Amino acid sequence: MKKNIFFFLKPLSFLPALVMMYVIFGFSAQDAQTSGNLSMDFSYKVIEIGNNILEKGLDEQQMEYYAFRIEHPVRKAAHMTEYFILAVAVSFPFYVYGMHGIRLISTAAVICVAFAAGDEYHQSFVAGRGPSVTDIGIDSIGVFFGVMAVQILCWIFLNPARTAKKQKKSVSKKYAG
């Protein structure tokens, strides 16, 4: 019974990756003005929250100035974050299916970086946007950290249980034979 449940649920483990790909594709389909406004609005919100927490007393014009200054780094951090999440969402199902080590890292990285390249190509068809090799590099940094996070977390939390299970099997075989 348990094996039947896993048989049907395991393929669904890829669903978060597909959802994240859809989200990324949706952001890339925004024209330049919409995308820029979203980044600027988010940057302004960051400055506004910082202003309130730190009680700096910035006026509207000063907040707009600082929001403009951080808009580009915020936009690039968003790229890294999207692809970090995508890499986690792609890597974990492969881990569940038994892929580990360099095979997992390279497979997930190739899928995510290829998606980043395809996504940049997709942007060449969107009004006011174009492909950027730099963005693929920034996306790849997010992919690297996402894949490594899955490797480290699975090694820390899942490997001890697997090792204990193997040792238990080994001991039971030793005394059975």
Short mmCIF file of N, CA and C in Angstrom, two decimals:
data_model
loop_
_atom_site.label_atom_id
_atom_site.label_comp_id
_atom_site.label_asym_id
_atom_site.label_seq_id
_atom_site.Cartn_x
_atom_site.Cartn_y
_atom_site.Cartn_z
N MET A 1 0.82 -1.20 0.00
CA MET A 1 0.00 0.00 0.00
C MET A 1 0.86 1.26 0.00
N LYS A 2 1.88 1.29 0.88
CA LYS A 2 2.75 2.45 0.98
C LYS A 2 3.50 2.67 -0.34
N LYS A 3 3.93 1.58 -0.99
CA LYS A 3 4.64 1.70 -2.26
C LYS A 3 3.72 2.26 -3.35
N ASN A 4 2.45 1.88 -3.32
CA ASN A 4 1.50 2.39 -4.31
C ASN A 4 1.29 3.89 -4.14
N ILE A 5 1.22 4.34 -2.90
CA ILE A 5 1.04 5.77 -2.64
C ILE A 5 2.24 6.54 -3.16
N PHE A 6 3.46 6.06 -2.85
CA PHE A 6 4.66 6.73 -3.33
C PHE A 6 4.76 6.69 -4.84
N PHE A 7 4.31 5.60 -5.45
CA PHE A 7 4.35 5.47 -6.91
C PHE A 7 3.56 6.60 -7.56
N PHE A 8 2.44 6.98 -6.97
CA PHE A 8 1.61 8.04 -7.54
C PHE A 8 2.04 9.43 -7.09
N LEU A 9 2.61 9.53 -5.90
CA LEU A 9 2.99 10.84 -5.38
C LEU A 9 4.36 11.33 -5.86
N LYS A 10 5.28 10.40 -6.11
CA LYS A 10 6.63 10.80 -6.52
C LYS A 10 6.64 11.70 -7.76
N PRO A 11 5.88 11.37 -8.80
CA PRO A 11 5.89 12.27 -9.97
C PRO A 11 5.39 13.68 -9.65
N LEU A 12 4.53 13.81 -8.66
CA LEU A 12 4.03 15.13 -8.27
C LEU A 12 5.11 15.98 -7.61
N SER A 13 6.22 15.35 -7.21
CA SER A 13 7.30 16.10 -6.58
C SER A 13 7.93 17.11 -7.55
N PHE A 14 7.69 16.93 -8.85
CA PHE A 14 8.20 17.87 -9.85
C PHE A 14 7.26 19.07 -10.04
N LEU A 15 6.08 19.02 -9.47
CA LEU A 15 5.10 20.09 -9.65
C LEU A 15 5.62 21.47 -9.18
N PRO A 16 6.29 21.58 -8.03
CA PRO A 16 6.82 22.89 -7.65
C PRO A 16 7.80 23.47 -8.68
N ALA A 17 8.60 22.62 -9.30
CA ALA A 17 9.54 23.10 -10.33
C ALA A 17 8.77 23.65 -11.53
N LEU A 18 7.73 22.95 -11.93
CA LEU A 18 6.93 23.42 -13.07
C LEU A 18 6.21 24.72 -12.74
N VAL A 19 5.72 24.84 -11.51
CA VAL A 19 5.06 26.08 -11.08
C VAL A 19 6.08 27.23 -11.10
N MET A 20 7.28 26.98 -10.58
CA MET A 20 8.30 28.03 -10.56
C MET A 20 8.69 28.43 -11.98
N MET A 21 8.79 27.48 -12.89
CA MET A 21 9.08 27.81 -14.29
C MET A 21 7.98 28.70 -14.87
N TYR A 22 6.76 28.39 -14.53
CA TYR A 22 5.63 29.19 -15.00
C TYR A 22 5.71 30.61 -14.46
N VAL A 23 6.05 30.74 -13.18
CA VAL A 23 6.17 32.06 -12.56
C VAL A 23 7.28 32.88 -13.23
N ILE A 24 8.44 32.25 -13.42
CA ILE A 24 9.56 32.94 -14.07
C ILE A 24 9.18 33.36 -15.48
N PHE A 25 8.55 32.46 -16.22
CA PHE A 25 8.11 32.76 -17.58
C PHE A 25 7.14 33.95 -17.57
N GLY A 26 6.26 33.97 -16.59
CA GLY A 26 5.30 35.07 -16.48
C GLY A 26 5.98 36.41 -16.24
N PHE A 27 6.98 36.44 -15.36
CA PHE A 27 7.72 37.68 -15.13
C PHE A 27 8.45 38.12 -16.40
N SER A 28 9.00 37.16 -17.13
CA SER A 28 9.73 37.49 -18.35
C SER A 28 8.82 37.96 -19.47
N ALA A 29 7.56 37.60 -19.40
CA ALA A 29 6.61 38.00 -20.45
C ALA A 29 6.12 39.44 -20.25
N GLN A 30 6.46 40.05 -19.12
CA GLN A 30 6.06 41.43 -18.88
C GLN A 30 6.90 42.36 -19.77
N ASP A 31 6.25 43.37 -20.32
CA ASP A 31 7.01 44.33 -21.13
C ASP A 31 7.97 45.10 -20.22
N ALA A 32 8.88 45.84 -20.84
CA ALA A 32 9.93 46.53 -20.08
C ALA A 32 9.36 47.50 -19.04
N GLN A 33 8.32 48.23 -19.42
CA GLN A 33 7.77 49.22 -18.50
C GLN A 33 7.12 48.55 -17.28
N THR A 34 6.35 47.50 -17.52
CA THR A 34 5.69 46.79 -16.42
C THR A 34 6.73 46.17 -15.49
N SER A 35 7.73 45.53 -16.08
CA SER A 35 8.78 44.90 -15.29
C SER A 35 9.56 45.94 -14.48
N GLY A 36 9.90 47.05 -15.12
CA GLY A 36 10.63 48.10 -14.44
C GLY A 36 9.82 48.72 -13.30
N ASN A 37 8.53 48.91 -13.55
CA ASN A 37 7.66 49.46 -12.51
C ASN A 37 7.57 48.52 -11.31
N LEU A 38 7.49 47.22 -11.58
CA LEU A 38 7.43 46.23 -10.50
C LEU A 38 8.70 46.29 -9.65
N SER A 39 9.85 46.35 -10.31
CA SER A 39 11.13 46.45 -9.58
C SER A 39 11.21 47.73 -8.78
N MET A 40 10.78 48.83 -9.40
CA MET A 40 10.84 50.11 -8.71
C MET A 40 9.88 50.16 -7.52
N ASP A 41 8.68 49.62 -7.70
CA ASP A 41 7.71 49.57 -6.59
C ASP A 41 8.25 48.76 -5.42
N PHE A 42 8.88 47.63 -5.75
CA PHE A 42 9.44 46.78 -4.70
C PHE A 42 10.60 47.51 -4.00
N SER A 43 11.45 48.16 -4.78
CA SER A 43 12.58 48.90 -4.21
C SER A 43 12.09 50.02 -3.30
N TYR A 44 11.05 50.70 -3.75
CA TYR A 44 10.48 51.78 -2.94
C TYR A 44 9.93 51.23 -1.62
N LYS A 45 9.28 50.07 -1.70
CA LYS A 45 8.72 49.45 -0.50
C LYS A 45 9.85 49.08 0.48
N VAL A 46 10.96 48.58 -0.03
CA VAL A 46 12.11 48.25 0.82
C VAL A 46 12.61 49.51 1.54
N ILE A 47 12.74 50.61 0.80
CA ILE A 47 13.20 51.87 1.40
C ILE A 47 12.18 52.37 2.41
N GLU A 48 10.91 52.27 2.07
CA GLU A 48 9.85 52.73 2.97
C GLU A 48 9.86 51.95 4.29
N ILE A 49 10.00 50.65 4.19
CA ILE A 49 10.05 49.81 5.40
C ILE A 49 11.30 50.15 6.21
N GLY A 50 12.44 50.28 5.52
CA GLY A 50 13.68 50.65 6.20
C GLY A 50 13.57 52.00 6.88
N ASN A 51 12.94 52.93 6.21
CA ASN A 51 12.74 54.27 6.77
C ASN A 51 11.90 54.20 8.04
N ASN A 52 10.86 53.39 8.02
CA ASN A 52 9.99 53.26 9.20
C ASN A 52 10.69 52.55 10.35
N ILE A 53 11.39 51.48 10.05
CA ILE A 53 12.07 50.71 11.10
C ILE A 53 13.21 51.51 11.72
N LEU A 54 14.00 52.13 10.85
CA LEU A 54 15.17 52.87 11.35
C LEU A 54 14.84 54.30 11.76
N GLU A 55 13.59 54.70 11.55
CA GLU A 55 13.13 56.05 11.91
C GLU A 55 14.05 57.13 11.37
N LYS A 56 14.32 57.06 10.05
CA LYS A 56 15.21 58.01 9.40
C LYS A 56 14.52 59.32 9.05
N GLY A 57 13.23 59.31 8.91
CA GLY A 57 12.50 60.53 8.59
C GLY A 57 12.70 61.02 7.17
N LEU A 58 12.91 60.10 6.23
CA LEU A 58 13.09 60.49 4.83
C LEU A 58 11.77 61.00 4.26
N ASP A 59 11.86 62.04 3.43
CA ASP A 59 10.65 62.51 2.76
C ASP A 59 10.45 61.70 1.46
N GLU A 60 9.35 61.96 0.78
CA GLU A 60 8.97 61.22 -0.43
C GLU A 60 10.07 61.27 -1.50
N GLN A 61 10.63 62.42 -1.73
CA GLN A 61 11.66 62.60 -2.75
C GLN A 61 12.92 61.81 -2.40
N GLN A 62 13.32 61.83 -1.14
CA GLN A 62 14.51 61.08 -0.72
C GLN A 62 14.27 59.57 -0.86
N MET A 63 13.08 59.13 -0.50
CA MET A 63 12.78 57.69 -0.63
C MET A 63 12.80 57.28 -2.10
N GLU A 64 12.28 58.10 -2.98
CA GLU A 64 12.32 57.81 -4.42
C GLU A 64 13.76 57.76 -4.92
N TYR A 65 14.59 58.67 -4.43
CA TYR A 65 16.00 58.70 -4.82
C TYR A 65 16.69 57.39 -4.42
N TYR A 66 16.51 56.98 -3.17
CA TYR A 66 17.16 55.75 -2.69
C TYR A 66 16.56 54.51 -3.36
N ALA A 67 15.27 54.54 -3.62
CA ALA A 67 14.64 53.42 -4.32
C ALA A 67 15.24 53.27 -5.72
N PHE A 68 15.45 54.40 -6.40
CA PHE A 68 16.07 54.37 -7.72
C PHE A 68 17.49 53.80 -7.64
N ARG A 69 18.22 54.17 -6.59
CA ARG A 69 19.61 53.69 -6.44
C ARG A 69 19.70 52.19 -6.19
N ILE A 70 18.71 51.62 -5.51
CA ILE A 70 18.80 50.18 -5.21
C ILE A 70 18.01 49.32 -6.19
N GLU A 71 17.31 49.93 -7.14
CA GLU A 71 16.45 49.18 -8.05
C GLU A 71 17.22 48.12 -8.84
N HIS A 72 18.37 48.48 -9.37
CA HIS A 72 19.14 47.52 -10.18
C HIS A 72 19.62 46.33 -9.33
N PRO A 73 20.25 46.55 -8.17
CA PRO A 73 20.65 45.40 -7.35
C PRO A 73 19.45 44.55 -6.88
N VAL A 74 18.33 45.21 -6.59
CA VAL A 74 17.13 44.47 -6.18
C VAL A 74 16.67 43.58 -7.33
N ARG A 75 16.70 44.11 -8.54
CA ARG A 75 16.28 43.35 -9.73
C ARG A 75 17.17 42.12 -9.93
N LYS A 76 18.47 42.31 -9.76
CA LYS A 76 19.41 41.19 -9.94
C LYS A 76 19.28 40.17 -8.80
N ALA A 77 19.01 40.66 -7.59
CA ALA A 77 18.77 39.74 -6.47
C ALA A 77 17.51 38.92 -6.71
N ALA A 78 16.53 39.53 -7.36
CA ALA A 78 15.30 38.79 -7.70
C ALA A 78 15.62 37.66 -8.68
N HIS A 79 16.49 37.94 -9.65
CA HIS A 79 16.92 36.89 -10.59
C HIS A 79 17.52 35.71 -9.83
N MET A 80 18.47 36.02 -8.95
CA MET A 80 19.13 34.96 -8.18
C MET A 80 18.13 34.19 -7.33
N THR A 81 17.23 34.90 -6.70
CA THR A 81 16.25 34.26 -5.83
C THR A 81 15.32 33.34 -6.60
N GLU A 82 14.84 33.80 -7.75
CA GLU A 82 13.97 32.96 -8.59
C GLU A 82 14.66 31.66 -8.96
N TYR A 83 15.90 31.77 -9.38
CA TYR A 83 16.62 30.58 -9.83
C TYR A 83 17.13 29.73 -8.67
N PHE A 84 17.34 30.32 -7.51
CA PHE A 84 17.63 29.53 -6.31
C PHE A 84 16.43 28.63 -6.01
N ILE A 85 15.24 29.23 -6.00
CA ILE A 85 14.01 28.47 -5.73
C ILE A 85 13.80 27.41 -6.81
N LEU A 86 14.02 27.76 -8.07
CA LEU A 86 13.88 26.79 -9.15
C LEU A 86 14.85 25.62 -8.96
N ALA A 87 16.09 25.92 -8.63
CA ALA A 87 17.09 24.86 -8.45
C ALA A 87 16.70 23.92 -7.30
N VAL A 88 16.19 24.47 -6.22
CA VAL A 88 15.72 23.63 -5.11
C VAL A 88 14.55 22.77 -5.58
N ALA A 89 13.62 23.39 -6.30
CA ALA A 89 12.43 22.67 -6.76
C ALA A 89 12.78 21.60 -7.79
N VAL A 90 13.85 21.78 -8.55
CA VAL A 90 14.28 20.77 -9.52
C VAL A 90 15.14 19.70 -8.83
N SER A 91 16.01 20.11 -7.93
CA SER A 91 16.96 19.18 -7.31
C SER A 91 16.31 18.18 -6.36
N PHE A 92 15.39 18.67 -5.54
CA PHE A 92 14.83 17.79 -4.52
C PHE A 92 14.14 16.56 -5.10
N PRO A 93 13.31 16.68 -6.13
CA PRO A 93 12.70 15.46 -6.69
C PRO A 93 13.74 14.47 -7.22
N PHE A 94 14.80 14.98 -7.83
CA PHE A 94 15.84 14.07 -8.30
C PHE A 94 16.48 13.34 -7.13
N TYR A 95 16.67 14.05 -6.03
CA TYR A 95 17.22 13.42 -4.83
C TYR A 95 16.29 12.32 -4.33
N VAL A 96 14.99 12.63 -4.33
CA VAL A 96 13.99 11.66 -3.88
C VAL A 96 14.01 10.41 -4.76
N TYR A 97 14.28 10.60 -6.05
CA TYR A 97 14.34 9.48 -6.97
C TYR A 97 15.68 8.73 -6.90
N GLY A 98 16.58 9.19 -6.04
CA GLY A 98 17.82 8.44 -5.81
C GLY A 98 19.05 9.01 -6.50
N MET A 99 18.93 10.15 -7.11
CA MET A 99 20.09 10.77 -7.76
C MET A 99 20.84 11.59 -6.71
N HIS A 100 22.13 11.37 -6.61
CA HIS A 100 22.93 12.07 -5.59
C HIS A 100 24.23 12.55 -6.20
N GLY A 101 24.94 13.34 -5.42
CA GLY A 101 26.29 13.75 -5.77
C GLY A 101 26.37 14.57 -7.05
N ILE A 102 27.43 14.32 -7.78
CA ILE A 102 27.72 15.11 -8.98
C ILE A 102 26.66 14.93 -10.05
N ARG A 103 26.05 13.74 -10.10
CA ARG A 103 24.98 13.52 -11.08
C ARG A 103 23.79 14.45 -10.81
N LEU A 104 23.42 14.56 -9.55
CA LEU A 104 22.32 15.46 -9.18
C LEU A 104 22.68 16.90 -9.48
N ILE A 105 23.86 17.31 -9.05
CA ILE A 105 24.30 18.69 -9.24
C ILE A 105 24.32 19.04 -10.73
N SER A 106 24.93 18.19 -11.53
CA SER A 106 25.05 18.52 -12.96
C SER A 106 23.70 18.46 -13.68
N THR A 107 22.87 17.48 -13.35
CA THR A 107 21.56 17.38 -14.01
C THR A 107 20.68 18.58 -13.69
N ALA A 108 20.57 18.90 -12.41
CA ALA A 108 19.74 20.04 -12.01
C ALA A 108 20.31 21.34 -12.56
N ALA A 109 21.62 21.49 -12.52
CA ALA A 109 22.24 22.72 -13.03
C ALA A 109 22.00 22.88 -14.53
N VAL A 110 22.16 21.81 -15.27
CA VAL A 110 21.95 21.89 -16.73
C VAL A 110 20.50 22.27 -17.03
N ILE A 111 19.55 21.65 -16.34
CA ILE A 111 18.13 21.95 -16.56
C ILE A 111 17.84 23.42 -16.25
N CYS A 112 18.31 23.88 -15.10
CA CYS A 112 18.01 25.25 -14.66
C CYS A 112 18.71 26.30 -15.52
N VAL A 113 19.97 26.08 -15.86
CA VAL A 113 20.70 27.05 -16.68
C VAL A 113 20.14 27.05 -18.11
N ALA A 114 19.77 25.88 -18.61
CA ALA A 114 19.14 25.83 -19.94
C ALA A 114 17.81 26.59 -19.91
N PHE A 115 17.06 26.45 -18.83
CA PHE A 115 15.81 27.20 -18.72
C PHE A 115 16.10 28.70 -18.67
N ALA A 116 17.15 29.10 -17.94
CA ALA A 116 17.53 30.52 -17.87
C ALA A 116 17.88 31.05 -19.27
N ALA A 117 18.64 30.26 -20.02
CA ALA A 117 19.00 30.69 -21.38
C ALA A 117 17.76 30.78 -22.27
N GLY A 118 16.88 29.80 -22.16
CA GLY A 118 15.64 29.84 -22.93
C GLY A 118 14.76 31.01 -22.53
N ASP A 119 14.75 31.31 -21.25
CA ASP A 119 13.96 32.42 -20.75
C ASP A 119 14.51 33.75 -21.26
N GLU A 120 15.82 33.89 -21.30
CA GLU A 120 16.42 35.11 -21.86
C GLU A 120 16.10 35.23 -23.35
N TYR A 121 16.13 34.12 -24.05
CA TYR A 121 15.76 34.14 -25.48
C TYR A 121 14.29 34.56 -25.62
N HIS A 122 13.44 34.04 -24.75
CA HIS A 122 12.02 34.39 -24.75
C HIS A 122 11.85 35.90 -24.60
N GLN A 123 12.68 36.54 -23.80
CA GLN A 123 12.58 37.98 -23.58
C GLN A 123 12.86 38.80 -24.84
N SER A 124 13.57 38.19 -25.80
CA SER A 124 13.85 38.92 -27.04
C SER A 124 12.57 39.17 -27.85
N PHE A 125 11.49 38.49 -27.52
CA PHE A 125 10.21 38.66 -28.20
C PHE A 125 9.25 39.57 -27.43
N VAL A 126 9.70 40.09 -26.29
CA VAL A 126 8.86 40.91 -25.43
C VAL A 126 9.22 42.38 -25.65
N ALA A 127 8.20 43.24 -25.74
CA ALA A 127 8.40 44.67 -26.02
C ALA A 127 9.35 45.32 -25.03
N GLY A 128 10.41 45.92 -25.57
CA GLY A 128 11.36 46.67 -24.75
C GLY A 128 12.35 45.82 -23.97
N ARG A 129 12.31 44.52 -24.16
CA ARG A 129 13.22 43.64 -23.42
C ARG A 129 14.13 42.93 -24.40
N GLY A 130 15.19 42.38 -23.87
CA GLY A 130 16.12 41.64 -24.72
C GLY A 130 16.88 40.64 -23.89
N PRO A 131 17.54 39.70 -24.56
CA PRO A 131 18.31 38.69 -23.83
C PRO A 131 19.58 39.29 -23.24
N SER A 132 20.02 38.70 -22.12
CA SER A 132 21.22 39.19 -21.45
C SER A 132 22.03 38.00 -20.94
N VAL A 133 23.25 37.89 -21.45
CA VAL A 133 24.15 36.84 -20.98
C VAL A 133 24.49 37.06 -19.51
N THR A 134 24.58 38.32 -19.10
CA THR A 134 24.85 38.65 -17.69
C THR A 134 23.75 38.08 -16.79
N ASP A 135 22.50 38.21 -17.24
CA ASP A 135 21.39 37.67 -16.44
C ASP A 135 21.48 36.15 -16.34
N ILE A 136 21.91 35.49 -17.39
CA ILE A 136 22.09 34.03 -17.31
C ILE A 136 23.16 33.70 -16.27
N GLY A 137 24.22 34.49 -16.23
CA GLY A 137 25.26 34.29 -15.21
C GLY A 137 24.73 34.51 -13.81
N ILE A 138 23.93 35.55 -13.63
CA ILE A 138 23.33 35.84 -12.32
C ILE A 138 22.37 34.72 -11.93
N ASP A 139 21.57 34.26 -12.89
CA ASP A 139 20.66 33.14 -12.65
C ASP A 139 21.44 31.89 -12.24
N SER A 140 22.58 31.68 -12.90
CA SER A 140 23.41 30.51 -12.61
C SER A 140 23.96 30.53 -11.20
N ILE A 141 24.25 31.70 -10.68
CA ILE A 141 24.70 31.81 -9.28
C ILE A 141 23.59 31.33 -8.36
N GLY A 142 22.36 31.76 -8.62
CA GLY A 142 21.22 31.29 -7.84
C GLY A 142 21.04 29.79 -7.95
N VAL A 143 21.24 29.26 -9.16
CA VAL A 143 21.14 27.81 -9.38
C VAL A 143 22.19 27.08 -8.55
N PHE A 144 23.42 27.55 -8.60
CA PHE A 144 24.50 26.91 -7.84
C PHE A 144 24.15 26.82 -6.36
N PHE A 145 23.73 27.95 -5.78
CA PHE A 145 23.41 27.95 -4.35
C PHE A 145 22.18 27.10 -4.03
N GLY A 146 21.22 27.05 -4.93
CA GLY A 146 20.03 26.22 -4.72
C GLY A 146 20.37 24.74 -4.73
N VAL A 147 21.15 24.32 -5.72
CA VAL A 147 21.53 22.91 -5.82
C VAL A 147 22.39 22.51 -4.62
N MET A 148 23.31 23.38 -4.24
CA MET A 148 24.17 23.07 -3.10
C MET A 148 23.37 23.03 -1.81
N ALA A 149 22.38 23.89 -1.67
CA ALA A 149 21.54 23.87 -0.46
C ALA A 149 20.81 22.54 -0.34
N VAL A 150 20.29 22.03 -1.45
CA VAL A 150 19.60 20.73 -1.42
C VAL A 150 20.59 19.63 -1.06
N GLN A 151 21.75 19.65 -1.67
CA GLN A 151 22.76 18.63 -1.38
C GLN A 151 23.13 18.64 0.11
N ILE A 152 23.38 19.81 0.64
CA ILE A 152 23.80 19.92 2.04
C ILE A 152 22.66 19.52 2.98
N LEU A 153 21.47 20.04 2.74
CA LEU A 153 20.35 19.71 3.63
C LEU A 153 19.99 18.22 3.58
N CYS A 154 20.00 17.64 2.40
CA CYS A 154 19.71 16.21 2.30
C CYS A 154 20.80 15.38 2.94
N TRP A 155 22.04 15.82 2.79
CA TRP A 155 23.14 15.08 3.41
C TRP A 155 23.03 15.15 4.93
N ILE A 156 22.69 16.32 5.45
CA ILE A 156 22.59 16.49 6.90
C ILE A 156 21.39 15.73 7.48
N PHE A 157 20.22 15.89 6.84
CA PHE A 157 18.99 15.36 7.42
C PHE A 157 18.60 13.97 6.94
N LEU A 158 18.90 13.63 5.70
CA LEU A 158 18.47 12.34 5.17
C LEU A 158 19.56 11.28 5.17
N ASN A 159 20.79 11.68 5.03
CA ASN A 159 21.88 10.72 4.97
C ASN A 159 22.04 9.92 6.26
N PRO A 160 21.95 10.52 7.46
CA PRO A 160 22.09 9.71 8.68
C PRO A 160 21.03 8.61 8.77
N ALA A 161 19.82 8.89 8.36
CA ALA A 161 18.76 7.88 8.40
C ALA A 161 19.07 6.76 7.42
N ARG A 162 19.56 7.11 6.22
CA ARG A 162 19.89 6.10 5.22
C ARG A 162 21.07 5.26 5.69
N THR A 163 22.05 5.90 6.30
CA THR A 163 23.22 5.18 6.81
C THR A 163 22.81 4.22 7.92
N ALA A 164 21.95 4.66 8.82
CA ALA A 164 21.49 3.79 9.91
C ALA A 164 20.71 2.60 9.36
N LYS A 165 19.91 2.82 8.33
CA LYS A 165 19.13 1.75 7.71
C LYS A 165 20.06 0.72 7.07
N LYS A 166 21.11 1.20 6.38
CA LYS A 166 22.08 0.29 5.76
C LYS A 166 22.81 -0.53 6.82
N GLN A 167 23.20 0.12 7.92
CA GLN A 167 23.90 -0.58 8.99
C GLN A 167 23.00 -1.63 9.62
N LYS A 168 21.73 -1.31 9.79
CA LYS A 168 20.78 -2.26 10.37
C LYS A 168 20.62 -3.48 9.45
N LYS A 169 20.53 -3.24 8.14
CA LYS A 169 20.44 -4.34 7.17
C LYS A 169 21.68 -5.21 7.22
N SER A 170 22.84 -4.54 7.29
CA SER A 170 24.11 -5.26 7.31
C SER A 170 24.21 -6.15 8.55
N VAL A 171 23.80 -5.62 9.69
CA VAL A 171 23.85 -6.39 10.93
C VAL A 171 22.88 -7.56 10.87
N SER A 172 21.66 -7.32 10.35
CA SER A 172 20.68 -8.40 10.28
C SER A 172 21.11 -9.49 9.30
N LYS A 173 21.79 -9.12 8.20
CA LYS A 173 22.31 -10.11 7.26
C LYS A 173 23.42 -10.93 7.91
N LYS A 174 24.25 -10.25 8.69
CA LYS A 174 25.38 -10.90 9.34
C LYS A 174 24.89 -11.98 10.30
N TYR A 175 23.85 -11.69 11.05
CA TYR A 175 23.35 -12.65 12.04
C TYR A 175 22.39 -13.65 11.41
N ALA A 176 21.83 -13.35 10.25
CA ALA A 176 20.91 -14.27 9.57
C ALA A 176 21.68 -15.35 8.83
N GLY A 177 22.87 -15.02 8.41
CA GLY A 177 23.63 -15.93 7.55
C GLY A 177 24.55 -16.76 8.30
#
